[in-house]
Coordinates of C-alpha atoms in Angstrom, one line a residue:
M1 CA -16.9 34.7 16.9
G2 CA -20.3 33.2 16.5
P3 CA -22.8 34.3 13.8
V4 CA -25.0 36.2 16.2
P5 CA -22.3 38.5 17.7
A6 CA -20.9 39.1 14.2
G7 CA -24.3 40.2 13.0
L8 CA -24.7 42.5 16.0
L9 CA -21.2 44.0 15.4
Q10 CA -22.1 44.7 11.8
L11 CA -25.3 46.4 12.9
L12 CA -23.4 48.6 15.4
A13 CA -20.9 49.6 12.7
L14 CA -23.7 50.5 10.3
I15 CA -25.4 52.6 12.9
G16 CA -22.1 54.4 13.6
A17 CA -21.5 55.1 9.9
L18 CA -25.0 56.5 9.4
A19 CA -24.6 58.7 12.5
L20 CA -21.4 60.2 11.0
A21 CA -23.0 61.0 7.8
Y22 CA -26.3 62.3 9.2
I23 CA -25.5 66.0 10.0
P24 CA -23.2 66.9 7.1
L25 CA -25.3 65.2 4.5
G26 CA -28.6 66.4 5.8
T27 CA -27.5 70.0 6.2
Y28 CA -25.9 69.9 2.7
M29 CA -29.2 68.8 1.1
A30 CA -31.1 71.5 2.9
R31 CA -28.7 74.1 1.4
V32 CA -29.1 72.5 -2.0
Y33 CA -32.8 73.1 -2.0
S34 CA -32.6 76.5 -0.4
S35 CA -29.9 78.1 -2.4
D36 CA -30.8 80.8 -5.1
K37 CA -27.5 80.2 -7.0
H38 CA -27.4 78.0 -10.1
W39 CA -24.4 76.0 -11.3
R40 CA -23.3 76.6 -14.9
V41 CA -24.2 73.0 -16.0
E42 CA -27.6 73.5 -14.4
K43 CA -28.2 76.7 -16.4
W44 CA -27.4 74.7 -19.6
T45 CA -29.9 72.0 -18.6
Y46 CA -32.6 74.6 -18.0
R47 CA -32.0 76.1 -21.4
A48 CA -32.1 72.7 -23.0
I49 CA -35.5 71.8 -21.5
G50 CA -36.9 75.3 -21.7
A51 CA -37.5 75.8 -18.0
N52 CA -37.3 79.0 -16.0
P53 CA -35.5 77.9 -12.8
D54 CA -36.5 80.9 -10.8
A55 CA -40.3 80.7 -11.4
E56 CA -42.3 79.5 -8.4
M57 CA -45.0 76.9 -8.9
T58 CA -48.3 76.2 -7.2
W59 CA -49.0 72.6 -6.2
T60 CA -51.0 71.9 -9.4
A61 CA -48.2 73.2 -11.6
Y62 CA -45.6 71.2 -9.6
L63 CA -47.7 68.1 -10.0
R64 CA -48.0 68.7 -13.8
G65 CA -44.2 68.8 -14.0
V66 CA -43.9 65.5 -12.0
L67 CA -46.4 63.7 -14.2
A68 CA -45.2 65.2 -17.5
F69 CA -41.6 64.3 -16.8
S70 CA -42.5 60.8 -15.7
A71 CA -44.8 60.2 -18.7
V72 CA -42.0 61.1 -21.1
S73 CA -39.6 59.0 -19.2
V74 CA -41.9 55.9 -19.4
L75 CA -42.3 56.4 -23.2
F76 CA -38.5 56.8 -23.7
L77 CA -37.6 53.7 -21.7
Y78 CA -40.3 51.7 -23.4
L79 CA -39.1 52.6 -26.9
L80 CA -35.5 52.0 -25.9
Q81 CA -36.4 48.4 -25.0
R82 CA -38.5 47.8 -28.0
L83 CA -35.7 49.0 -30.2
Q84 CA -32.9 47.1 -28.4
G85 CA -32.5 44.6 -31.3
V86 CA -31.1 47.2 -33.6
L87 CA -29.1 49.2 -31.0
P88 CA -25.3 48.9 -30.7
G89 CA -24.0 47.1 -27.7
S90 CA -27.1 44.9 -27.5
L91 CA -25.0 41.8 -26.9
G92 CA -27.1 40.0 -29.5
F93 CA -30.3 40.3 -27.3
D94 CA -33.6 40.8 -29.1
S95 CA -36.1 43.6 -28.5
V96 CA -38.0 43.1 -25.2
N97 CA -41.6 42.1 -25.7
P98 CA -44.4 44.8 -25.3
A99 CA -45.9 43.7 -22.0
Q100 CA -42.4 43.3 -20.3
S101 CA -41.2 46.6 -21.9
F102 CA -44.2 48.4 -20.3
D103 CA -43.7 46.7 -16.9
T104 CA -40.0 47.5 -16.8
A105 CA -40.4 51.1 -18.1
V106 CA -43.0 51.8 -15.4
S107 CA -40.9 50.0 -12.9
F108 CA -37.8 52.1 -13.3
V109 CA -39.6 55.4 -13.7
T110 CA -41.6 54.8 -10.5
N111 CA -38.4 54.0 -8.5
T112 CA -39.7 50.5 -8.0
N113 CA -37.3 48.5 -10.2
W114 CA -39.4 45.4 -10.2
Q115 CA -37.8 42.9 -12.6
S116 CA -39.7 40.0 -14.3
Y117 CA -36.6 39.2 -16.5
Y118 CA -33.1 37.9 -16.2
G119 CA -30.9 41.0 -16.3
E120 CA -27.9 39.4 -17.8
Q121 CA -29.9 37.6 -20.5
T122 CA -32.3 40.3 -21.5
M123 CA -30.8 43.9 -21.5
G124 CA -27.8 45.0 -23.5
H125 CA -25.3 47.7 -22.5
V126 CA -27.2 50.6 -24.0
V127 CA -30.6 49.8 -22.3
Q128 CA -28.8 49.2 -19.0
T129 CA -26.8 52.5 -19.0
A130 CA -28.8 55.0 -21.1
G131 CA -32.1 53.7 -20.0
L132 CA -32.2 51.9 -16.6
A133 CA -29.3 53.7 -15.0
V134 CA -30.5 57.1 -16.0
Q135 CA -33.9 56.4 -14.5
N136 CA -32.2 55.2 -11.3
F137 CA -31.0 58.8 -10.9
V138 CA -34.0 60.9 -12.1
S139 CA -36.7 58.8 -10.4
A140 CA -34.9 59.1 -7.1
A141 CA -34.6 62.9 -7.7
V142 CA -38.3 63.1 -8.3
G143 CA -39.1 61.5 -5.0
I144 CA -36.8 63.9 -3.1
A145 CA -38.3 66.8 -5.0
V146 CA -41.8 65.9 -3.8
A147 CA -40.7 65.5 -0.2
V148 CA -39.0 68.9 -0.4
A149 CA -42.2 70.5 -1.8
L150 CA -44.1 69.1 1.3
V151 CA -41.5 70.4 3.6
R152 CA -41.8 73.9 2.0
G153 CA -45.5 73.6 2.6
F154 CA -44.9 73.4 6.3
A155 CA -42.1 76.0 6.2
R156 CA -44.0 78.7 4.2
S157 CA -47.1 80.7 5.0
R158 CA -49.7 82.7 3.2
T159 CA -48.5 81.5 -0.3
G160 CA -49.5 78.8 -2.6
E161 CA -46.0 78.4 -4.0
L162 CA -43.9 75.3 -3.4
G163 CA -40.7 76.0 -5.4
N164 CA -39.9 74.9 -8.9
F165 CA -40.0 71.2 -9.8
W166 CA -37.4 71.5 -12.6
T167 CA -35.0 73.2 -10.3
D168 CA -35.5 70.6 -7.6
L169 CA -35.1 67.7 -10.1
V170 CA -31.9 69.0 -11.6
R171 CA -30.3 70.0 -8.3
G172 CA -31.2 66.6 -6.7
T173 CA -29.6 64.8 -9.7
L174 CA -26.5 66.9 -10.2
R175 CA -25.6 68.0 -6.7
I176 CA -26.6 65.0 -4.6
L177 CA -27.1 61.8 -6.5
V178 CA -24.4 62.0 -9.2
P179 CA -21.4 62.9 -6.9
G180 CA -22.7 60.5 -4.3
A181 CA -23.0 57.6 -6.7
A182 CA -19.6 58.4 -8.4
L183 CA -17.8 58.2 -5.0
A184 CA -19.7 55.0 -4.1
A185 CA -18.8 53.4 -7.5
V186 CA -15.1 54.1 -7.0
V187 CA -15.4 52.3 -3.6
L188 CA -17.2 49.4 -5.1
V189 CA -14.7 49.0 -8.0
A190 CA -11.8 49.1 -5.4
C191 CA -13.6 46.2 -3.6
G192 CA -14.0 44.0 -6.6
V193 CA -17.3 45.0 -8.3
I194 CA -16.9 44.8 -12.1
Q195 CA -17.1 47.9 -14.4
N196 CA -16.6 47.3 -18.1
F197 CA -18.4 47.0 -21.4
S198 CA -17.2 43.5 -22.3
G199 CA -19.2 41.0 -24.3
I200 CA -20.3 37.5 -23.5
H201 CA -17.7 35.1 -22.1
E202 CA -17.7 31.3 -21.9
V203 CA -16.7 30.4 -18.3
G204 CA -15.8 26.9 -17.2
Q205 CA -17.7 25.4 -14.3
F206 CA -16.2 23.6 -11.3
M207 CA -18.0 20.3 -12.0
G208 CA -17.4 20.4 -15.7
G209 CA -19.2 22.1 -18.6
S210 CA -19.4 25.9 -19.2
Q211 CA -21.6 28.9 -18.6
Q212 CA -22.0 32.2 -20.3
W213 CA -21.5 35.4 -18.5
N214 CA -21.4 39.0 -19.8
G215 CA -19.8 42.0 -18.2
G216 CA -21.2 45.5 -17.8
A217 CA -21.1 48.8 -16.1
V218 CA -22.1 47.2 -12.9
A219 CA -20.4 49.3 -10.2
S220 CA -21.8 52.5 -11.5
Q221 CA -25.3 51.1 -11.7
E222 CA -24.9 49.3 -8.3
A223 CA -24.0 52.5 -6.6
I224 CA -27.1 54.5 -7.7
K225 CA -29.2 51.4 -7.4
E226 CA -28.6 51.6 -3.6
L227 CA -28.1 55.3 -3.1
G228 CA -31.3 56.1 -4.9
T229 CA -33.2 53.3 -3.2
N230 CA -33.9 51.8 -6.6
G231 CA -33.0 48.1 -6.3
G232 CA -32.9 46.7 -9.8
G233 CA -30.0 44.3 -10.3
Y234 CA -27.7 44.1 -13.2
F235 CA -27.8 40.3 -12.8
N236 CA -30.8 38.2 -11.9
A237 CA -29.3 37.3 -8.6
N238 CA -29.2 41.0 -7.7
S239 CA -26.9 41.8 -4.8
A240 CA -26.3 38.2 -4.1
H241 CA -24.2 38.0 -7.3
P242 CA -20.5 38.3 -6.7
F243 CA -20.1 40.7 -9.6
E244 CA -22.5 43.1 -7.8
N245 CA -21.6 42.4 -4.2
P246 CA -18.4 40.4 -3.7
T247 CA -17.5 40.7 0.0
P248 CA -19.0 41.2 3.4
F249 CA -17.7 44.8 3.4
T250 CA -19.4 45.6 0.1
N251 CA -22.6 44.1 1.5
L252 CA -22.5 46.4 4.5
F253 CA -21.5 49.3 2.4
E254 CA -24.5 48.8 0.1
I255 CA -26.8 48.7 3.1
F256 CA -25.3 52.0 4.2
L257 CA -26.0 53.5 0.8
L258 CA -29.6 52.5 0.7
L259 CA -30.2 54.0 4.2
V260 CA -28.0 57.2 4.2
I261 CA -30.2 59.6 2.2
P262 CA -33.6 58.6 3.7
F263 CA -32.3 59.0 7.2
S264 CA -30.4 62.2 6.5
L265 CA -33.5 63.8 4.9
T266 CA -34.9 64.1 8.4
R267 CA -32.1 66.5 9.1
T268 CA -32.9 68.4 5.9
F269 CA -36.5 68.6 7.1
G270 CA -35.5 70.0 10.5
V271 CA -33.2 72.7 9.0
M272 CA -35.7 73.8 6.4
V273 CA -38.6 74.2 8.9
G274 CA -36.3 76.0 11.4
S275 CA -36.2 73.3 14.1
V276 CA -33.7 70.5 13.9
R277 CA -35.4 68.9 17.0
Q278 CA -38.4 68.3 14.8
G279 CA -36.1 66.5 12.5
Y280 CA -34.7 64.4 15.4
A281 CA -38.2 63.4 16.4
I282 CA -38.9 62.1 12.9
L283 CA -35.5 60.4 12.8
A284 CA -36.2 58.7 16.2
T285 CA -39.4 57.3 14.9
M286 CA -37.7 55.9 11.7
A287 CA -34.8 54.5 13.7
A288 CA -37.0 52.8 16.4
I289 CA -39.0 50.9 13.7
W290 CA -35.9 50.0 11.7
V291 CA -33.9 48.7 14.7
G292 CA -37.0 46.8 15.9
F293 CA -37.5 45.2 12.5
V294 CA -33.8 44.2 12.2
G295 CA -33.9 42.7 15.6
L296 CA -37.1 40.7 14.9
M297 CA -35.6 39.5 11.6
M298 CA -32.4 38.3 13.2
W299 CA -34.4 36.5 15.9
T300 CA -36.7 34.7 13.4
E301 CA -33.7 33.6 11.3
F302 CA -31.3 32.6 14.1
A303 CA -33.7 31.2 16.6
H304 CA -36.4 29.5 14.5
H305 CA -37.3 26.1 15.9
G306 CA -36.6 22.8 14.2
P307 CA -33.6 20.4 14.7
A308 CA -32.0 21.1 11.3
L309 CA -32.0 24.9 11.8
Q310 CA -30.8 24.6 15.3
L311 CA -27.9 22.4 14.3
A312 CA -27.0 24.7 11.5
G313 CA -27.1 27.7 13.8
G314 CA -29.8 29.5 12.0
A315 CA -32.0 29.5 8.8
Y316 CA -29.3 29.3 6.2
E317 CA -31.5 28.3 3.3
G318 CA -31.4 31.1 0.7
K319 CA -28.6 32.9 2.4
E320 CA -25.2 33.7 0.8
V321 CA -22.4 32.0 2.7
R322 CA -20.3 35.2 2.1
F323 CA -22.7 37.2 4.3
G324 CA -24.4 34.7 6.6
V325 CA -27.7 35.1 8.5
G326 CA -26.9 38.2 10.4
S327 CA -25.9 40.4 7.5
S328 CA -28.6 39.0 5.3
S329 CA -31.2 39.8 7.9
I330 CA -30.0 43.4 8.2
F331 CA -30.1 43.7 4.4
A332 CA -33.6 42.2 4.1
A333 CA -35.2 44.3 6.8
S334 CA -33.5 47.5 5.4
T335 CA -34.4 46.9 1.8
T336 CA -38.1 46.3 2.6
L337 CA -38.3 49.2 5.0
T338 CA -37.0 51.4 2.2
S339 CA -38.3 51.4 -1.4
T340 CA -35.1 49.7 -2.6
G341 CA -36.0 46.2 -3.5
A342 CA -32.3 45.1 -3.8
V343 CA -31.7 41.6 -2.2
D344 CA -28.7 39.7 -1.1
S345 CA -30.6 36.6 -0.2
F346 CA -33.7 34.6 -1.3
H347 CA -36.7 36.2 0.6
S348 CA -38.9 33.3 -0.4
S349 CA -36.6 31.0 1.5
F350 CA -36.8 32.9 4.8
T351 CA -38.7 31.4 7.6
G352 CA -42.5 32.0 7.5
L353 CA -42.2 34.7 10.1
G354 CA -39.1 36.2 8.5
G355 CA -40.9 36.5 5.2
G356 CA -43.8 38.1 7.1
I357 CA -41.5 40.7 8.5
T358 CA -40.3 41.7 5.0
L359 CA -44.0 42.0 3.9
L360 CA -44.8 44.1 7.0
G361 CA -42.0 46.4 6.3
M362 CA -43.4 47.3 2.9
M363 CA -46.9 47.5 4.3
L364 CA -45.9 50.2 6.7
G365 CA -45.5 52.3 3.6
E366 CA -41.7 52.0 3.6
I367 CA -41.3 54.9 6.0
A368 CA -38.5 53.7 8.3
P369 CA -36.7 55.2 6.7
G370 CA -38.4 54.7 3.4
G371 CA -37.2 55.6 -0.1
T372 CA -35.3 58.7 -1.2
G373 CA -38.0 61.3 -0.5
S374 CA -41.0 59.0 -0.4
G375 CA -40.0 57.9 3.1
L376 CA -39.9 61.4 4.4
Y377 CA -43.2 62.5 2.9
G378 CA -44.8 59.3 4.0
M379 CA -43.7 59.8 7.6
L380 CA -44.8 63.4 7.6
I381 CA -48.3 62.2 6.5
M382 CA -48.4 59.8 9.4
A383 CA -47.3 62.6 11.6
V384 CA -50.3 64.6 10.5
I385 CA -52.5 61.5 11.3
A386 CA -50.9 61.2 14.7
V387 CA -51.4 64.9 15.5
F388 CA -55.1 64.5 14.5
I389 CA -55.5 61.5 16.8
A390 CA -53.9 63.5 19.6
G391 CA -56.2 66.4 19.0
L392 CA -59.2 64.1 19.2
M393 CA -58.0 62.8 22.5
V394 CA -57.6 66.1 24.2
G395 CA -60.5 67.9 22.4
R396 CA -58.6 70.7 20.6
T397 CA -57.8 71.6 17.0
P398 CA -54.8 69.5 15.9
E399 CA -51.7 71.6 14.9
Y400 CA -48.4 70.5 13.4
L401 CA -45.4 72.9 12.9
G402 CA -47.7 75.8 13.4
K403 CA -50.2 74.7 10.8
K404 CA -53.9 73.7 11.6
I405 CA -54.8 70.2 10.5
G406 CA -58.4 70.9 9.4
T407 CA -60.9 68.9 7.4
R408 CA -59.2 69.4 4.0
E409 CA -55.7 68.4 5.4
I410 CA -57.0 65.2 7.2
K411 CA -59.0 64.1 4.1
L412 CA -55.9 64.4 2.0
A413 CA -53.8 62.5 4.6
A414 CA -56.5 59.8 4.9
C415 CA -56.6 59.3 1.1
Y416 CA -52.8 58.9 1.1
I417 CA -52.8 56.1 3.7
L418 CA -55.8 54.3 2.1
I419 CA -54.7 54.3 -1.6
T420 CA -51.8 51.8 -1.3
P421 CA -53.6 49.2 0.8
A422 CA -56.5 49.3 -1.5
L423 CA -54.2 48.6 -4.5
V424 CA -52.4 45.8 -2.8
L425 CA -55.5 44.0 -1.5
V426 CA -57.7 44.5 -4.6
F427 CA -55.0 43.4 -7.1
T428 CA -54.1 40.4 -4.9
A429 CA -57.8 39.4 -4.5
V430 CA -58.4 39.6 -8.2
S431 CA -55.3 37.7 -9.1
M432 CA -56.1 34.8 -6.7
A433 CA -59.6 34.7 -8.0
L434 CA -58.4 34.1 -11.6
P435 CA -56.9 30.8 -13.0
T436 CA -53.6 32.6 -13.9
P437 CA -51.8 32.7 -10.5
P438 CA -51.8 28.9 -9.9
H439 CA -49.9 28.4 -13.1
S440 CA -47.4 31.1 -12.0
M441 CA -47.0 29.9 -8.4
L442 CA -44.2 27.5 -7.5
N443 CA -45.9 26.8 -4.2
S444 CA -49.4 26.3 -3.1
G445 CA -51.2 27.0 0.2
A446 CA -50.1 29.8 2.5
H447 CA -46.7 30.3 0.9
G448 CA -48.2 30.5 -2.6
F449 CA -50.7 33.1 -1.4
S450 CA -47.8 35.0 0.2
E451 CA -46.0 35.1 -3.1
V452 CA -48.8 36.9 -4.8
L453 CA -49.5 39.2 -1.8
Y454 CA -45.8 40.0 -1.8
A455 CA -45.7 40.8 -5.5
F456 CA -48.5 43.4 -5.3
T457 CA -47.3 44.8 -1.9
S458 CA -43.9 45.3 -3.5
A459 CA -45.3 46.9 -6.7
A460 CA -47.8 49.2 -5.1
N461 CA -45.3 50.4 -2.5
N462 CA -42.6 50.9 -5.1
N463 CA -40.2 48.4 -3.5
G464 CA -39.3 45.9 -6.3
S465 CA -38.2 42.9 -4.3
A466 CA -40.0 39.6 -4.8
F467 CA -40.8 36.1 -3.4
A468 CA -39.1 34.5 -6.4
G469 CA -41.2 31.4 -6.3
L470 CA -43.7 33.4 -8.4
N471 CA -43.3 33.5 -12.2
A472 CA -44.3 37.1 -12.8
N473 CA -43.2 37.2 -16.5
T474 CA -46.7 36.7 -17.8
D475 CA -49.0 39.2 -19.6
W476 CA -51.2 39.3 -16.6
F477 CA -48.6 40.0 -14.0
N478 CA -46.6 42.3 -16.2
T479 CA -49.7 44.4 -16.9
M480 CA -51.2 44.3 -13.3
T481 CA -48.0 45.0 -11.5
G482 CA -47.3 47.8 -14.0
L483 CA -50.6 49.4 -13.1
A484 CA -50.0 48.9 -9.4
M485 CA -46.7 50.6 -9.7
L486 CA -48.1 53.6 -11.6
F487 CA -51.0 54.1 -9.2
G488 CA -48.9 53.4 -6.2
R489 CA -46.3 56.0 -7.1
F490 CA -48.3 58.9 -8.5
L491 CA -51.7 58.8 -6.8
P492 CA -50.1 59.3 -3.3
M493 CA -47.9 62.1 -4.8
I494 CA -51.2 64.0 -5.8
F495 CA -52.3 63.9 -2.2
V496 CA -48.9 64.9 -0.9
L497 CA -48.6 68.0 -3.2
A498 CA -52.2 68.9 -2.5
L499 CA -51.6 68.8 1.2
A500 CA -48.4 70.8 0.7
G501 CA -50.3 73.5 -1.2
S502 CA -53.0 73.7 1.5
L503 CA -50.4 74.0 4.3
A504 CA -48.4 76.7 2.4
G505 CA -51.5 78.9 2.1
Q506 CA -52.2 78.9 5.8
Q507 CA -51.4 81.6 8.3
P508 CA -49.1 80.3 11.1
V509 CA -50.8 79.4 14.4
P510 CA -49.0 80.7 17.5
Q511 CA -47.8 78.1 19.9
T512 CA -49.7 77.9 23.3
A513 CA -49.5 76.0 26.5
G514 CA -52.0 73.5 25.0
T515 CA -50.0 72.9 21.8
L516 CA -48.8 69.3 21.4
R517 CA -45.0 69.3 21.5
T518 CA -44.1 67.3 18.4
E519 CA -40.4 67.3 19.1
K520 CA -40.8 65.4 22.3
P521 CA -40.3 61.6 22.9
L522 CA -44.0 61.4 23.8
F523 CA -45.0 62.3 20.2
T524 CA -42.4 59.9 18.8
G525 CA -44.1 57.1 20.8
L526 CA -47.6 58.2 19.6
L527 CA -46.3 58.3 16.0
V528 CA -44.8 54.8 16.2
G529 CA -48.1 53.5 17.7
A530 CA -50.2 55.2 15.1
I531 CA -48.1 53.6 12.3
L532 CA -48.2 50.1 13.7
I533 CA -52.0 50.2 14.6
V534 CA -53.0 51.6 11.2
T535 CA -50.9 49.0 9.3
G536 CA -52.0 46.2 11.6
L537 CA -55.7 46.9 11.2
T538 CA -55.4 47.2 7.4
Y539 CA -53.3 44.2 6.6
F540 CA -53.7 41.7 9.5
P541 CA -56.3 39.5 7.7
A542 CA -54.1 39.1 4.6
L543 CA -51.0 38.4 6.8
A544 CA -52.9 35.8 8.7
L545 CA -53.7 33.9 5.6
G546 CA -50.2 34.0 4.4
P547 CA -46.9 34.3 6.4
L548 CA -48.5 34.1 9.8
A549 CA -50.3 30.8 9.0
E550 CA -47.1 29.4 7.5
G551 CA -45.0 30.5 10.4
L552 CA -47.2 29.1 13.0
A553 CA -47.7 25.8 11.2
S554 CA -43.9 25.2 10.8

């Protein structure tokens, strides 16, 4: 079987697995966030943190909970790295320097998992397990909690209450992410991913000499890395490393893990607002964009012109031979359309247009299907924009799920879609204007510009993948990407929760013959068009200077 049919079969198998998980997982998550019962271990947790799980919160109180918890998490992870040199299980590694500690702490707390360090040469067992792995769970749970708060804003009326952040955080962690990651870790261990706390080993090389490798609790971290759309690798090679991703099956399984919760959350949304067809409309939008991007990525990597690539059967540079072009294309498109950032190939070695597709996937706002929670609330914001556009075209007040989209709502939605592009473009422009980037860029010209643009697109969109030709381990990039991650994560959350509070306080608007049917294919097409047009108008000049220029010139 040729590489193209094999890639298509893998794509079909992946779609089938996601379809099987969609209804049971999505319905289960809706029950998790709608139940009034607390597990015993949850009650112990609430007592330990001093939270009242039954107290409802306004959007401002909910936001304070998100920000306070995240601030404490950043401080804890920063101190853990700075103290690594005196911690047990440090494998002899020194404390991490201040700028890199800040960047890494912010990275894992914001669900970005951007890494400017070699994992196997920098972090010991305690930092990896008690620090990074823990943040993989709770940062993902924070994202789902904010999405659920927005869904409650649509589902509730004449109230300013959006639920309880601490309850949503604990339930998301203990009822969804922990059991899901535990099951996934067992599968990964059975398929060859390592799981131990061994020290550093001297390993002989095929051509002579030796190399040092350390073990670690890799399978458990790999599982939540993908399931929580985190993306940080235990090793520098990330999911291209055989200890993290040894076989074509584990590769496909990891893609399944990073997609399953974001896609299934559309079912959760439909159940909680009382119309599963609304959930299907959002799912169709996400799926259409995802399939389109995967198809484009396969085409650019298989059919790129040039005699060497045609003789090889595709653009194999930077691809793992265990996975090939097809599977690597699926992984690359999926990881940049979610906020995962895990990689099984070298994105900087993709064709010019292929690298542009990974960039564009992040520039969409990572909403197809996006990160755990962030994808759903990002898509719902775009749905509000699409409804507003439709209202302008037909000359009536826009409505979505029985809620009027008035001046306040559209201003909040507009702020949401503008903040991330502003961060990406401003940080990229400032970096290119300073003398620092040329010393960090392995390449010059269009590809060098793409490396810097990719870095800030990844940081501000909380993705975490990189064009690895850029040396980001400098004080400038550690600080600037850290700020981009902070602003890119929490400023949009402010607008999301403010919108949720505004919607929850409204009185439902009865549906009439003139109401736009947002569960129909027509609305799905409108929503896809709005997403592509808004993104294209925002980023086209930057893309034209980087990946488009490179792709057309090659």
